[in-house]
Short mmCIF file of C-alpha atoms in Angstrom, two decimals:
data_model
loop_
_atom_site.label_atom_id
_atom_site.label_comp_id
_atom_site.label_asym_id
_atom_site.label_seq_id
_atom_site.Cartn_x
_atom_site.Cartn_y
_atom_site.Cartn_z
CA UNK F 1 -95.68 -87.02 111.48
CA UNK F 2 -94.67 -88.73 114.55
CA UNK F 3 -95.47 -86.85 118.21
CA UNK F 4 -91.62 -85.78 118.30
CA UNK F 5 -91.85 -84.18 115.20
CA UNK F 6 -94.49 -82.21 115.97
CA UNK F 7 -93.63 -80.96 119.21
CA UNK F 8 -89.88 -80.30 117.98
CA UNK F 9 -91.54 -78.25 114.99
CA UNK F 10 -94.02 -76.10 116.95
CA UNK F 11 -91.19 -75.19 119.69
CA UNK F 12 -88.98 -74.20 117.29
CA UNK F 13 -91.52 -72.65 114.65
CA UNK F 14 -92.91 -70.91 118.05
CA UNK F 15 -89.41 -69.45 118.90
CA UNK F 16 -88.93 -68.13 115.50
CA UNK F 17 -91.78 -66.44 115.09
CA UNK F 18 -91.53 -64.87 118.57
CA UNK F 19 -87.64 -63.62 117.49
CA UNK F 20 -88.17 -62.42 114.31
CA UNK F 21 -91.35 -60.19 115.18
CA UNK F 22 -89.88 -59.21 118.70
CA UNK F 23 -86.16 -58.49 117.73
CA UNK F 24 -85.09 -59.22 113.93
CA UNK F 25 -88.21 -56.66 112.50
CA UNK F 26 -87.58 -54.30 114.82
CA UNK F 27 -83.48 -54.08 113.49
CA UNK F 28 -85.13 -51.54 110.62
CA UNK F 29 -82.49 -53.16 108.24
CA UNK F 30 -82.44 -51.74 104.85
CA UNK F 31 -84.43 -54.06 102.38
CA UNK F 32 -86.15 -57.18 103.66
CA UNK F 33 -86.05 -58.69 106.91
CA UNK F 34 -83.99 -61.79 108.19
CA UNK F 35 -86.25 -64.27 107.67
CA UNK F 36 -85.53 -66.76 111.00
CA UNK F 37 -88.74 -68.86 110.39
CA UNK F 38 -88.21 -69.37 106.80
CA UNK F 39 -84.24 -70.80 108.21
CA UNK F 40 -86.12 -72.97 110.63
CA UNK F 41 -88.53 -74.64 107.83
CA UNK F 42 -85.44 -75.17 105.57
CA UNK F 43 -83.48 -77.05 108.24
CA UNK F 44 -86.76 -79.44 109.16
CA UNK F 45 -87.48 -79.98 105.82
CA UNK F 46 -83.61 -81.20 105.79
CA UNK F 47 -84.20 -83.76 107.76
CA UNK F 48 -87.84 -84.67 107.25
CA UNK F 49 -88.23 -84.77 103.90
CA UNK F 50 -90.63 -83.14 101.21
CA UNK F 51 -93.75 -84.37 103.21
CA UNK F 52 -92.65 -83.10 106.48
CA UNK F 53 -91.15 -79.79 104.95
CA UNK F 54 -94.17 -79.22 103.44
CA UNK F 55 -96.11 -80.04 106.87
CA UNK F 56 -93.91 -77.65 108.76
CA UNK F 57 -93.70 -74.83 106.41
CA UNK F 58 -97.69 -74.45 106.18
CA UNK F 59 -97.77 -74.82 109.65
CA UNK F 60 -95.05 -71.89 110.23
CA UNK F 61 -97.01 -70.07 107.32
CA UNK F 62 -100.30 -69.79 108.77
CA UNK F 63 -99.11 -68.93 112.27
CA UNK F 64 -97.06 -65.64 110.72
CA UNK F 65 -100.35 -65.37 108.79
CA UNK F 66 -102.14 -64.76 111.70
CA UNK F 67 -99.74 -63.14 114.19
CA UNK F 68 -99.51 -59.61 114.53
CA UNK F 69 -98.21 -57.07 113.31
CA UNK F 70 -99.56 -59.42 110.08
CA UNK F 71 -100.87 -56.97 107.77
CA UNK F 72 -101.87 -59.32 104.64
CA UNK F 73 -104.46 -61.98 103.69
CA UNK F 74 -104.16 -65.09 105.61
CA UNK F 75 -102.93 -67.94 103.81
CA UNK F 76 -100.69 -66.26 101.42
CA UNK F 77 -97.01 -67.10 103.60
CA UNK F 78 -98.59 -70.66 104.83
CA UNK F 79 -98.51 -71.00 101.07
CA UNK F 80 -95.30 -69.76 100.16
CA UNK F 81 -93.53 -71.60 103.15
CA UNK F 82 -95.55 -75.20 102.04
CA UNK F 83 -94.15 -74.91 98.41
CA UNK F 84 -90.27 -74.45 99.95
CA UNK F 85 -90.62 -76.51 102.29
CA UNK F 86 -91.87 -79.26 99.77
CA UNK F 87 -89.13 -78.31 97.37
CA UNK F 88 -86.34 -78.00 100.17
CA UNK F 89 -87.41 -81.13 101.43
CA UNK F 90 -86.58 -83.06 97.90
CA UNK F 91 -82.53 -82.44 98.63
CA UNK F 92 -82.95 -84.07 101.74
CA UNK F 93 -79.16 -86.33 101.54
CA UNK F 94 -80.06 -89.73 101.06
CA UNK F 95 -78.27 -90.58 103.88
CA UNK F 96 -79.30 -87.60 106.12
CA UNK F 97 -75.51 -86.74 106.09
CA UNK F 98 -74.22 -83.89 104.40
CA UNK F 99 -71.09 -84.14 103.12
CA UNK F 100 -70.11 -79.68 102.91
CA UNK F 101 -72.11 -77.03 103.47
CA UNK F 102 -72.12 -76.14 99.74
CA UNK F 103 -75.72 -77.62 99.37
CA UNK F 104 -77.45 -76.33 102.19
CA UNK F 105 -75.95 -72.57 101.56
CA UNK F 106 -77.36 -73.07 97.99
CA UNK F 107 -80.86 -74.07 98.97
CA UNK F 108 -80.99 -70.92 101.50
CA UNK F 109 -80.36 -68.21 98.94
CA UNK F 110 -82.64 -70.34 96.21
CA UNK F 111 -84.77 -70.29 98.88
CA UNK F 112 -84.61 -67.14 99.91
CA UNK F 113 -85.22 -65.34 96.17
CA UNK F 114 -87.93 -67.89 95.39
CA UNK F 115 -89.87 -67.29 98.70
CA UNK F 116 -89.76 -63.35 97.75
CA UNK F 117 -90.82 -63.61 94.16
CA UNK F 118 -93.74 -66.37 95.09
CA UNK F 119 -94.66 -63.41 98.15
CA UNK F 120 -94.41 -60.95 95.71
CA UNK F 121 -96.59 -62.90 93.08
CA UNK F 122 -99.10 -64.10 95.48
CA UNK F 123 -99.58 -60.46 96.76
CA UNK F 124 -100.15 -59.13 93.09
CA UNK F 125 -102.94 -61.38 92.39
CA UNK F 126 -104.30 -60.01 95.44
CA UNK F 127 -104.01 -56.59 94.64
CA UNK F 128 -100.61 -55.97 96.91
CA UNK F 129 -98.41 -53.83 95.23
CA UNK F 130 -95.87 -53.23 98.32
CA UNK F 131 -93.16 -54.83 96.64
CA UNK F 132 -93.16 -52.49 93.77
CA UNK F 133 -92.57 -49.57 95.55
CA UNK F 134 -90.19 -51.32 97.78
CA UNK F 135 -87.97 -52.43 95.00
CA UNK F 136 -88.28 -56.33 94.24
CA UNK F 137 -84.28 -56.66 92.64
CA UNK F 138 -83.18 -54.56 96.38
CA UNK F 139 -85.67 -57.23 98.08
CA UNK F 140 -84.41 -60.29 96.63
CA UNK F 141 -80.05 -59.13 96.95
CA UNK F 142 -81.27 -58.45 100.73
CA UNK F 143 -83.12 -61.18 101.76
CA UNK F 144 -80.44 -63.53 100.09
CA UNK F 145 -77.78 -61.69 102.01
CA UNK F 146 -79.32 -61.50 105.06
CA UNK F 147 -80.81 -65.20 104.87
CA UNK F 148 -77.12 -66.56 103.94
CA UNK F 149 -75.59 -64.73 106.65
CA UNK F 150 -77.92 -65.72 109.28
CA UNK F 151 -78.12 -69.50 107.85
CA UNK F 152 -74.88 -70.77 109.55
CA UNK F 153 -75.58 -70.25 112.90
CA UNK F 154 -79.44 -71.61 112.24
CA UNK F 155 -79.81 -74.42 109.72
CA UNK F 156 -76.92 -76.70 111.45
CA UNK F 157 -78.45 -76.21 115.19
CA UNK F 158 -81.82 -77.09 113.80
CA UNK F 159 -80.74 -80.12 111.51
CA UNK F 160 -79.00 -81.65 114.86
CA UNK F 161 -81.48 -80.69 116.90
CA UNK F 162 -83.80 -82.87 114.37
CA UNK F 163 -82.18 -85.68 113.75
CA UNK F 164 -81.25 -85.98 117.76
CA UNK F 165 -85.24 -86.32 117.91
CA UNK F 166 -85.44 -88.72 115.00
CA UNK F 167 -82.73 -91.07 116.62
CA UNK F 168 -84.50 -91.32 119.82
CA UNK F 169 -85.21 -94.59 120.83
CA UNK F 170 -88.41 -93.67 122.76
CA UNK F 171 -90.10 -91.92 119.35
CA UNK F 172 -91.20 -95.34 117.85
CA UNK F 173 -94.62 -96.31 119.91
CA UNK F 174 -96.19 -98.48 117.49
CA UNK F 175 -97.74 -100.88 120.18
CA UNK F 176 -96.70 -102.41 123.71
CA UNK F 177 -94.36 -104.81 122.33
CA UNK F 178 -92.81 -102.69 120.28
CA UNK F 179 -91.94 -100.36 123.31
CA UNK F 180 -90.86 -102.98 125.11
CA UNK F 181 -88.60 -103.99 122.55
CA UNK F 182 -87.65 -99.95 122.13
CA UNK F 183 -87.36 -99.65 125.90
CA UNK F 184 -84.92 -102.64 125.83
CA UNK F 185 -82.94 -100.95 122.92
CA UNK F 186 -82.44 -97.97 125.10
CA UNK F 187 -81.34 -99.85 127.75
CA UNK F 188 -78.78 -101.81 125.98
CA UNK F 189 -77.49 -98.96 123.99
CA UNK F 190 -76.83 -97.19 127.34
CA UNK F 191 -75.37 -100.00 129.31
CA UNK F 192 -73.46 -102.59 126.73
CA UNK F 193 -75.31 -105.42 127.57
CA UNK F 194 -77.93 -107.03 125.58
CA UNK F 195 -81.30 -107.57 127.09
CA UNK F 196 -82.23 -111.66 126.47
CA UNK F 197 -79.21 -112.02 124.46
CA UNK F 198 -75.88 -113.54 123.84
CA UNK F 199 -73.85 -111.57 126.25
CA UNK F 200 -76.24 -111.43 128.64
CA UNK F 201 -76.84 -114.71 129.10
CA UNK F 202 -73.13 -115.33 129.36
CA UNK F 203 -72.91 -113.16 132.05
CA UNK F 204 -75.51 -114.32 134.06
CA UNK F 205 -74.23 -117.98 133.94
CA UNK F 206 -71.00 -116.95 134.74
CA UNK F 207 -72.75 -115.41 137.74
CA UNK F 208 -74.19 -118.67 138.38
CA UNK F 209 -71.13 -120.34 138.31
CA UNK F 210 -69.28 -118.36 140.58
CA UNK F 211 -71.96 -118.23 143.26
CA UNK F 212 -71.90 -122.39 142.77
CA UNK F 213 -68.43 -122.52 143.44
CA UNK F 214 -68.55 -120.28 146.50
CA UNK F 215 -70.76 -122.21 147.76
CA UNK F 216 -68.84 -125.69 147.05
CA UNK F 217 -65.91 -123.60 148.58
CA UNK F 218 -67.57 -122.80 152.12
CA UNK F 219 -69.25 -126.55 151.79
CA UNK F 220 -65.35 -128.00 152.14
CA UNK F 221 -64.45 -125.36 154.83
CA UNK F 222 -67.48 -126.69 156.59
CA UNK F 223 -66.15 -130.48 156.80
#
């Protein structure tokens, strides 16, 4: 993953995280708990692809592993965030365009149930039984409704936010020349004029030749 990537990812994994255990737990909804990070993986992955939604969501995994109030073995969300992020990541558009919201809204509730179930399965091979006493069929209607009602005002801010990043001119920093080629990119893209080509070159020899005939001009006036 490119530097952009990464530091788009961590600030908004960061801000996630820091949301949902500072305001969205504390709500004491019935059922499960807005999940705002899982939102955030689902609208990188988006963008990025399977590689990169796999990337983010074990990244955004382990850190809720590890933050408190965390109360479970670390490693089990990293792993449950990796495999939707991986999965989310395969109905990336082809184009990166999406054409309704149909498709996105569908991968958030699939999303949503299949993140509880692989929690809930993950935690019963290691002896965590919280979900059965919870109620998995009130977890999974909640944390679909919840994740579906929250997803509009999340997954389109972070899929523009993304590809904003991705069509940044300065992201590419393969080598000197290719920055310089980058750099000239931006430039032109911001100003209309092509850097060492066609219509600059115009331009600057139609400079030339007005500053010749000026000068032929006050040459005459001199005589």
């Amino acid at each position: 993953m490119r530097f952009n990537r990464m530091l788009l990812s961590t600030t908004l994994v960061i801000v996630a995280l820091v949301i949902q255990v500072s305001v969205l737990a504390r709500l004491h909804l019935p059922g499960a708990v807005p999940d705002l990070l899982l939102l955030t993986v689902l609208g990188l992955a988006l963008v990025y692809g399977h590689v990169g939604g796999a990337l983010v969501g074990f990244g955004a995994g382990l850190l809720a592993d590890l933050a408190p109030p965390a109360d479970h073995a670390a490693g089990r969300y990293a792993l449950v965030l990796c495999v939707i992020g991986y999965l989310a990541g395969l109905a990336k558009p082809d184009n990166g365009q999406l054409k309704s919201a149909t498709g996105p809204m569908a991968v958030v509730v699939a999303a949503a149930i299949g993140s509880t179930l692989l929690y809930a399965g993950v935690g019963a091979l290691v002896g965590d039984t919280a979900a059965r006493h919870v109620g998995l069929s009130n977890l999974l209607f909640t944390a679909a409704l919840y994740d579906l009602l929250l997803a509009p005002f999340v997954v389109p801010g972070i899929m523009a936010l993304a590809r904003r990043a991705e069509n940044d001119p300065l992201a590419d920093t393969g080598g000197s020349g290719k920055s310089a080629d980058v750099a000239a990119g931006w430039l032109s893209s911001g100003t209309g004029l092509r850097v060492g080509g066609r219509r600059g070159g115009l331009k600057v020899k139609a400079a030339r030749a007005r500053m010749a005939r000026a000068g032929r001009i006050k040459g005459v006036k001199r005589l």
